[in-house]
PDB file of C-alpha atoms in Angstrom:
ATOM      1  CA  MET A 816     -32.090  -8.209   4.363  1.00 50.00           C
ATOM      2  CA  LYS A 817     -29.923  -8.563   1.237  1.00 56.00           C
ATOM      3  CA  ARG A 818     -30.916  -5.093   0.067  1.00 59.00           C
ATOM      4  CA  THR A 819     -30.028  -3.623   3.464  1.00 79.00           C
ATOM      5  CA  ARG A 820     -26.567  -5.217   3.312  1.00 78.00           C
ATOM      6  CA  SER A 821     -26.088  -3.874  -0.203  1.00 81.00           C
ATOM      7  CA  LYS A 822     -27.145  -0.368   0.876  1.00 84.00           C
ATOM      8  CA  THR A 823     -24.823  -0.537   3.882  1.00 85.00           C
ATOM      9  CA  GLU A 824     -21.903  -1.509   1.637  1.00 89.00           C
ATOM     10  CA  GLU A 825     -22.734   1.348  -0.765  1.00 91.00           C
ATOM     11  CA  THR A 826     -22.719   3.802   2.143  1.00 92.00           C
ATOM     12  CA  ILE A 827     -19.381   2.496   3.432  1.00 94.00           C
ATOM     13  CA  GLN A 828     -17.770   2.679  -0.022  1.00 94.00           C
ATOM     14  CA  LEU A 829     -19.093   6.202  -0.572  1.00 95.00           C
ATOM     15  CA  LEU A 830     -17.656   7.358   2.762  1.00 96.00           C
ATOM     16  CA  LEU A 831     -14.324   5.661   1.978  1.00 96.00           C
ATOM     17  CA  ARG A 832     -14.078   7.342  -1.443  1.00 96.00           C
ATOM     18  CA  THR A 833     -15.077  10.750  -0.118  1.00 97.00           C
ATOM     19  CA  GLY A 834     -12.811  10.392   2.913  1.00 97.00           C
ATOM     20  CA  GLN A 835      -9.889   9.375   0.710  1.00 97.00           C
ATOM     21  CA  ASN A 836     -10.419  12.425  -1.519  1.00 97.00           C
ATOM     22  CA  HIS A 837     -10.410  14.771   1.477  1.00 97.00           C
ATOM     23  CA  PHE A 838      -7.473  13.124   3.271  1.00 97.00           C
ATOM     24  CA  ALA A 839      -5.416  13.091   0.051  1.00 96.00           C
ATOM     25  CA  LYS A 840      -6.203  16.705  -0.801  1.00 96.00           C
ATOM     26  CA  HIS A 841      -6.133  18.365   2.624  1.00 96.00           C
ATOM     27  CA  GLY A 842      -4.203  15.964   4.829  1.00 96.00           C
ATOM     28  CA  TYR A 843      -5.605  14.355   7.966  1.00 97.00           C
ATOM     29  CA  ALA A 844      -5.360  17.430  10.192  1.00 96.00           C
ATOM     30  CA  LYS A 845      -7.229  19.735   7.809  1.00 97.00           C
ATOM     31  CA  ALA A 846      -9.803  17.255   6.529  1.00 96.00           C
ATOM     32  CA  ALA A 847     -13.106  18.127   8.231  1.00 95.00           C
ATOM     33  CA  LEU A 848     -15.722  15.472   8.951  1.00 94.00           C
ATOM     34  CA  GLU A 849     -18.456  18.007   8.200  1.00 93.00           C
ATOM     35  CA  ASP A 850     -17.071  18.477   4.680  1.00 95.00           C
ATOM     36  CA  ILE A 851     -16.743  14.730   4.161  1.00 96.00           C
ATOM     37  CA  VAL A 852     -20.354  14.009   5.115  1.00 93.00           C
ATOM     38  CA  THR A 853     -21.613  17.012   3.109  1.00 94.00           C
ATOM     39  CA  ASP A 854     -19.729  15.909  -0.008  1.00 95.00           C
ATOM     40  CA  SER A 855     -20.928  12.336   0.390  1.00 93.00           C
ATOM     41  CA  GLY A 856     -24.541  13.493   0.832  1.00 93.00           C
ATOM     42  CA  LEU A 857     -24.776  11.525   4.059  1.00 90.00           C
ATOM     43  CA  THR A 858     -25.117  12.431   7.716  1.00 88.00           C
ATOM     44  CA  ARG A 859     -22.598  12.604  10.519  1.00 89.00           C
ATOM     45  CA  GLY A 860     -24.602   9.826  12.147  1.00 90.00           C
ATOM     46  CA  ALA A 861     -23.922   7.519   9.194  1.00 89.00           C
ATOM     47  CA  LEU A 862     -20.196   8.194   9.414  1.00 91.00           C
ATOM     48  CA  TYR A 863     -20.119   7.647  13.175  1.00 93.00           C
ATOM     49  CA  HIS A 864     -22.188   4.472  12.818  1.00 92.00           C
ATOM     50  CA  HIS A 865     -19.735   2.869  10.391  1.00 93.00           C
ATOM     51  CA  PHE A 866     -16.409   4.357  11.476  1.00 94.00           C
ATOM     52  CA  LYS A 867     -16.903   5.768  15.006  1.00 92.00           C
ATOM     53  CA  ASN A 868     -14.774   8.878  14.351  1.00 95.00           C
ATOM     54  CA  LYS A 869     -12.334  10.597  11.981  1.00 96.00           C
ATOM     55  CA  LYS A 870      -9.468   8.312  12.960  1.00 96.00           C
ATOM     56  CA  GLY A 871     -11.630   5.247  12.339  1.00 96.00           C
ATOM     57  CA  LEU A 872     -12.483   6.508   8.856  1.00 97.00           C
ATOM     58  CA  PHE A 873      -8.830   7.284   8.187  1.00 97.00           C
ATOM     59  CA  PHE A 874      -7.783   3.782   9.251  1.00 96.00           C
ATOM     60  CA  ALA A 875     -10.411   2.253   6.950  1.00 97.00           C
ATOM     61  CA  VAL A 876      -9.222   4.451   4.074  1.00 97.00           C
ATOM     62  CA  MET A 877      -5.620   3.373   4.741  1.00 96.00           C
ATOM     63  CA  GLU A 878      -6.606  -0.286   4.707  1.00 95.00           C
ATOM     64  CA  SER A 879      -8.592   0.214   1.510  1.00 96.00           C
ATOM     65  CA  ILE A 880      -5.563   1.806  -0.172  1.00 96.00           C
ATOM     66  CA  GLN A 881      -3.288  -1.005   1.035  1.00 95.00           C
ATOM     67  CA  LYS A 882      -5.669  -3.529  -0.564  1.00 95.00           C
ATOM     68  CA  LYS A 883      -5.664  -1.553  -3.839  1.00 95.00           C
ATOM     69  CA  ILE A 884      -1.866  -1.420  -3.840  1.00 96.00           C
ATOM     70  CA  ALA A 885      -1.633  -5.171  -3.199  1.00 96.00           C
ATOM     71  CA  HIS A 886      -4.045  -5.787  -6.079  1.00 96.00           C
ATOM     72  CA  LYS A 887      -1.951  -3.577  -8.379  1.00 96.00           C
ATOM     73  CA  ILE A 888       1.223  -5.420  -7.365  1.00 97.00           C
ATOM     74  CA  GLU A 889      -0.385  -8.777  -8.209  1.00 96.00           C
ATOM     75  CA  GLN A 890      -1.679  -7.470 -11.540  1.00 97.00           C
ATOM     76  CA  GLU A 891       1.713  -6.145 -12.603  1.00 97.00           C
ATOM     77  CA  ALA A 892       3.645  -9.205 -11.435  1.00 96.00           C
ATOM     78  CA  ARG A 893       1.320 -11.476 -13.425  1.00 95.00           C
ATOM     79  CA  THR A 894       2.334  -9.803 -16.695  1.00 97.00           C
ATOM     80  CA  SER A 895       5.518 -11.915 -16.700  1.00 97.00           C
ATOM     81  CA  SER A 896       6.195 -15.612 -16.211  1.00 96.00           C
ATOM     82  CA  ASN A 897       9.814 -14.977 -15.153  1.00 97.00           C
ATOM     83  CA  GLN A 898      10.082 -14.910 -11.365  1.00 96.00           C
ATOM     84  CA  TRP A 899      12.816 -12.254 -11.258  1.00 97.00           C
ATOM     85  CA  GLU A 900      10.775 -10.028 -13.557  1.00 97.00           C
ATOM     86  CA  GLN A 901       7.698 -10.653 -11.407  1.00 97.00           C
ATOM     87  CA  LEU A 902       9.657  -9.487  -8.362  1.00 97.00           C
ATOM     88  CA  SER A 903      10.907  -6.381 -10.152  1.00 97.00           C
ATOM     89  CA  LEU A 904       7.479  -5.527 -11.591  1.00 97.00           C
ATOM     90  CA  GLY A 905       5.856  -5.978  -8.188  1.00 97.00           C
ATOM     91  CA  CYS A 906       8.420  -3.712  -6.513  1.00 97.00           C
ATOM     92  CA  ARG A 907       7.927  -1.022  -9.178  1.00 97.00           C
ATOM     93  CA  ALA A 908       4.136  -1.285  -8.810  1.00 97.00           C
ATOM     94  CA  PHE A 909       4.441  -0.826  -5.049  1.00 97.00           C
ATOM     95  CA  ILE A 910       6.601   2.294  -5.340  1.00 96.00           C
ATOM     96  CA  MET A 911       4.449   3.831  -8.066  1.00 95.00           C
ATOM     97  CA  SER A 912       1.239   3.122  -6.139  1.00 95.00           C
ATOM     98  CA  ALA A 913       2.669   4.521  -2.912  1.00 93.00           C
ATOM     99  CA  ILE A 914       3.619   7.834  -4.542  1.00 93.00           C
ATOM    100  CA  ASP A 915       0.331   8.138  -6.445  1.00 93.00           C
ATOM    101  CA  PRO A 916      -1.164  11.575  -5.602  1.00 89.00           C
ATOM    102  CA  ASP A 917      -4.322   9.866  -4.285  1.00 90.00           C
ATOM    103  CA  HIS A 918      -2.242   7.757  -1.889  1.00 94.00           C
ATOM    104  CA  LYS A 919       0.997   9.430  -0.811  1.00 92.00           C
ATOM    105  CA  GLN A 920      -0.401  11.983   1.658  1.00 94.00           C
ATOM    106  CA  ILE A 921      -2.419   9.256   3.342  1.00 96.00           C
ATOM    107  CA  ILE A 922      -0.053   6.290   3.467  1.00 94.00           C
ATOM    108  CA  LEU A 923       3.363   7.940   3.458  1.00 91.00           C
ATOM    109  CA  ILE A 924       2.890  11.232   5.283  1.00 92.00           C
ATOM    110  CA  ASP A 925      -0.108  11.045   7.617  1.00 95.00           C
ATOM    111  CA  GLY A 926      -0.438   7.289   8.089  1.00 94.00           C
ATOM    112  CA  PRO A 927       2.406   6.561  10.502  1.00 92.00           C
ATOM    113  CA  ALA A 928       1.618   9.663  12.587  1.00 93.00           C
ATOM    114  CA  VAL A 929      -2.160   9.185  12.764  1.00 95.00           C
ATOM    115  CA  ILE A 930      -2.498   5.438  13.344  1.00 94.00           C
ATOM    116  CA  GLY A 931       0.942   4.848  14.821  1.00 93.00           C
ATOM    117  CA  TRP A 932       4.037   3.254  13.352  1.00 91.00           C
ATOM    118  CA  ASN A 933       3.276  -0.272  14.629  1.00 93.00           C
ATOM    119  CA  VAL A 934      -0.269  -0.302  13.222  1.00 93.00           C
ATOM    120  CA  TRP A 935       0.993   1.185   9.942  1.00 92.00           C
ATOM    121  CA  ARG A 936       3.603  -1.579   9.681  1.00 90.00           C
ATOM    122  CA  GLN A 937       0.987  -4.231  10.454  1.00 92.00           C
ATOM    123  CA  LEU A 938      -1.237  -2.974   7.625  1.00 92.00           C
ATOM    124  CA  ASP A 939       1.734  -3.114   5.265  1.00 91.00           C
ATOM    125  CA  ALA A 940       2.592  -6.614   6.529  1.00 91.00           C
ATOM    126  CA  ASN A 941      -0.978  -7.804   5.908  1.00 94.00           C
ATOM    127  CA  HIS A 942      -0.956  -6.704   2.287  1.00 95.00           C
ATOM    128  CA  SER A 943       2.138  -5.697   0.257  1.00 94.00           C
ATOM    129  CA  MET A 944       4.706  -7.408   2.489  1.00 95.00           C
ATOM    130  CA  LYS A 945       2.640 -10.579   2.498  1.00 96.00           C
ATOM    131  CA  LEU A 946       2.824 -10.675  -1.314  1.00 96.00           C
ATOM    132  CA  LEU A 947       6.546  -9.950  -1.262  1.00 97.00           C
ATOM    133  CA  TYR A 948       7.165 -12.747   1.243  1.00 97.00           C
ATOM    134  CA  SER A 949       5.117 -15.170  -0.845  1.00 97.00           C
ATOM    135  CA  GLN A 950       7.019 -14.268  -4.029  1.00 97.00           C
ATOM    136  CA  LEU A 951      10.420 -14.617  -2.353  1.00 97.00           C
ATOM    137  CA  GLU A 952       9.456 -17.893  -0.669  1.00 97.00           C
ATOM    138  CA  GLN A 953       8.359 -19.332  -4.025  1.00 97.00           C
ATOM    139  CA  MET A 954      11.556 -18.123  -5.683  1.00 96.00           C
ATOM    140  CA  GLN A 955      13.675 -19.713  -2.965  1.00 96.00           C
ATOM    141  CA  ARG A 956      11.807 -23.018  -3.350  1.00 96.00           C
ATOM    142  CA  ASN A 957      12.512 -22.841  -7.091  1.00 95.00           C
ATOM    143  CA  GLY A 958      16.229 -22.370  -6.472  1.00 94.00           C
ATOM    144  CA  CYS A 959      16.484 -18.687  -7.422  1.00 94.00           C
ATOM    145  CA  PHE A 960      18.606 -18.057  -4.320  1.00 93.00           C
ATOM    146  CA  PRO A 961      19.970 -20.251  -1.501  1.00 92.00           C
ATOM    147  CA  THR A 962      17.820 -21.720   1.250  1.00 92.00           C
ATOM    148  CA  THR A 963      20.429 -20.495   3.745  1.00 92.00           C
ATOM    149  CA  LEU A 964      19.094 -16.948   3.248  1.00 93.00           C
ATOM    150  CA  SER A 965      16.183 -15.989   5.505  1.00 96.00           C
ATOM    151  CA  VAL A 966      13.116 -15.113   3.425  1.00 97.00           C
ATOM    152  CA  GLU A 967      11.664 -13.209   6.386  1.00 96.00           C
ATOM    153  CA  SER A 968      14.774 -11.073   6.748  1.00 96.00           C
ATOM    154  CA  LEU A 969      14.965 -10.511   2.992  1.00 96.00           C
ATOM    155  CA  THR A 970      11.288  -9.493   2.920  1.00 97.00           C
ATOM    156  CA  HIS A 971      11.799  -6.901   5.657  1.00 96.00           C
ATOM    157  CA  SER A 972      14.953  -5.553   4.032  1.00 95.00           C
ATOM    158  CA  LEU A 973      13.384  -5.145   0.587  1.00 96.00           C
ATOM    159  CA  SER A 974      10.154  -3.766   2.035  1.00 95.00           C
ATOM    160  CA  GLY A 975      12.116  -1.217   4.045  1.00 93.00           C
ATOM    161  CA  ALA A 976      14.098  -0.216   0.964  1.00 95.00           C
ATOM    162  CA  MET A 977      10.913   0.269  -1.051  1.00 95.00           C
ATOM    163  CA  ASN A 978       9.123   2.223   1.689  1.00 93.00           C
ATOM    164  CA  GLU A 979      12.132   4.504   2.100  1.00 93.00           C
ATOM    165  CA  SER A 980      12.417   4.935  -1.682  1.00 95.00           C
ATOM    166  CA  ALA A 981       8.736   5.863  -1.904  1.00 94.00           C
ATOM    167  CA  LEU A 982       9.121   8.409   0.920  1.00 92.00           C
ATOM    168  CA  TRP A 983      12.197   9.895  -0.745  1.00 94.00           C
ATOM    169  CA  ILE A 984      10.543  10.119  -4.169  1.00 94.00           C
ATOM    170  CA  ALA A 985       7.386  11.668  -2.690  1.00 90.00           C
ATOM    171  CA  GLU A 986       9.452  14.190  -0.734  1.00 89.00           C
ATOM    172  CA  GLN A 987      11.542  15.145  -3.779  1.00 91.00           C
ATOM    173  CA  GLY A 988       8.464  15.320  -5.978  1.00 84.00           C
ATOM    174  CA  SER A 989      10.248  13.789  -8.981  1.00 85.00           C
ATOM    175  CA  ILE A 990       8.832  10.697 -10.654  1.00 83.00           C
ATOM    176  CA  ASP A 991      12.183  10.297 -12.483  1.00 87.00           C
ATOM    177  CA  LEU A 992      13.635   9.009  -9.216  1.00 94.00           C
ATOM    178  CA  ILE A 993      11.609   5.808  -9.636  1.00 94.00           C
ATOM    179  CA  GLU A 994      14.146   4.639 -12.212  1.00 94.00           C
ATOM    180  CA  GLU A 995      17.034   5.387  -9.833  1.00 94.00           C
ATOM    181  CA  SER A 996      15.333   3.410  -7.087  1.00 95.00           C
ATOM    182  CA  MET A 997      14.626   0.499  -9.410  1.00 95.00           C
ATOM    183  CA  ARG A 998      18.273   0.427 -10.533  1.00 95.00           C
ATOM    184  CA  VAL A 999      19.333   0.091  -6.891  1.00 95.00           C
ATOM    185  CA  LEU A1000      16.808  -2.706  -6.310  1.00 95.00           C
ATOM    186  CA  GLU A1001      18.126  -4.481  -9.405  1.00 95.00           C
ATOM    187  CA  VAL A1002      21.608  -4.390  -7.813  1.00 95.00           C
ATOM    188  CA  TYR A1003      20.123  -6.254  -4.822  1.00 93.00           C
ATOM    189  CA  PHE A1004      18.483  -8.764  -7.141  1.00 95.00           C
ATOM    190  CA  ASP A1005      21.715  -9.303  -9.089  1.00 93.00           C
ATOM    191  CA  GLY A1006      23.464 -10.031  -5.794  1.00 92.00           C
ATOM    192  CA  LEU A1007      20.833 -12.636  -4.945  1.00 90.00           C
ATOM    193  CA  LYS A1008      21.187 -14.239  -8.363  1.00 90.00           C
ATOM    194  CA  ARG A1009      24.934 -14.562  -7.907  1.00 88.00           C
ATOM    195  CA  MET A1010      24.435 -16.448  -4.612  1.00 85.00           C
ATOM    196  CA  LYS A1011      22.923 -19.471  -6.387  1.00 69.00           C
TER     197      LYS A1011
END
């Protein structure tokens, strides 16, 4: 039984990796299931068994990427013990991960259109936004900014700013714009610091 579970997980991970490669390279519309199963060395039946259809595979790939981005955010934030630096490092990690060539087509371009804006936002809320909320809540408890400011509202505002920055940078195709976006975020952070 244990071996069967392990084999099942291997199959799922292989389909996720192969699907991600195809969705990133060709986009959702042009990614063909036949090519995905051929490249993975599996059958259409295996794909349908685990993901039902192309959209199901795409959703699973999106969720997998969101988990990877959240992990990267946590890793980067942990490199500092200063809470403001943690916030800044986490925001930078999010933007850089979102515009990564293996991610941007999937999460920024196709994602909202394929799975719908509300589902896309929920995935973001379950991963990156959840970390952002937790960081801001901890910072507020530690007196980094006043308790009169809504952490939920602040989370949505900063998340929206980062998502829009990532879309803009991806559209412009210039990684140099990351620094511009981070400078703007630092202006927000400086404003919060002054509210103490």
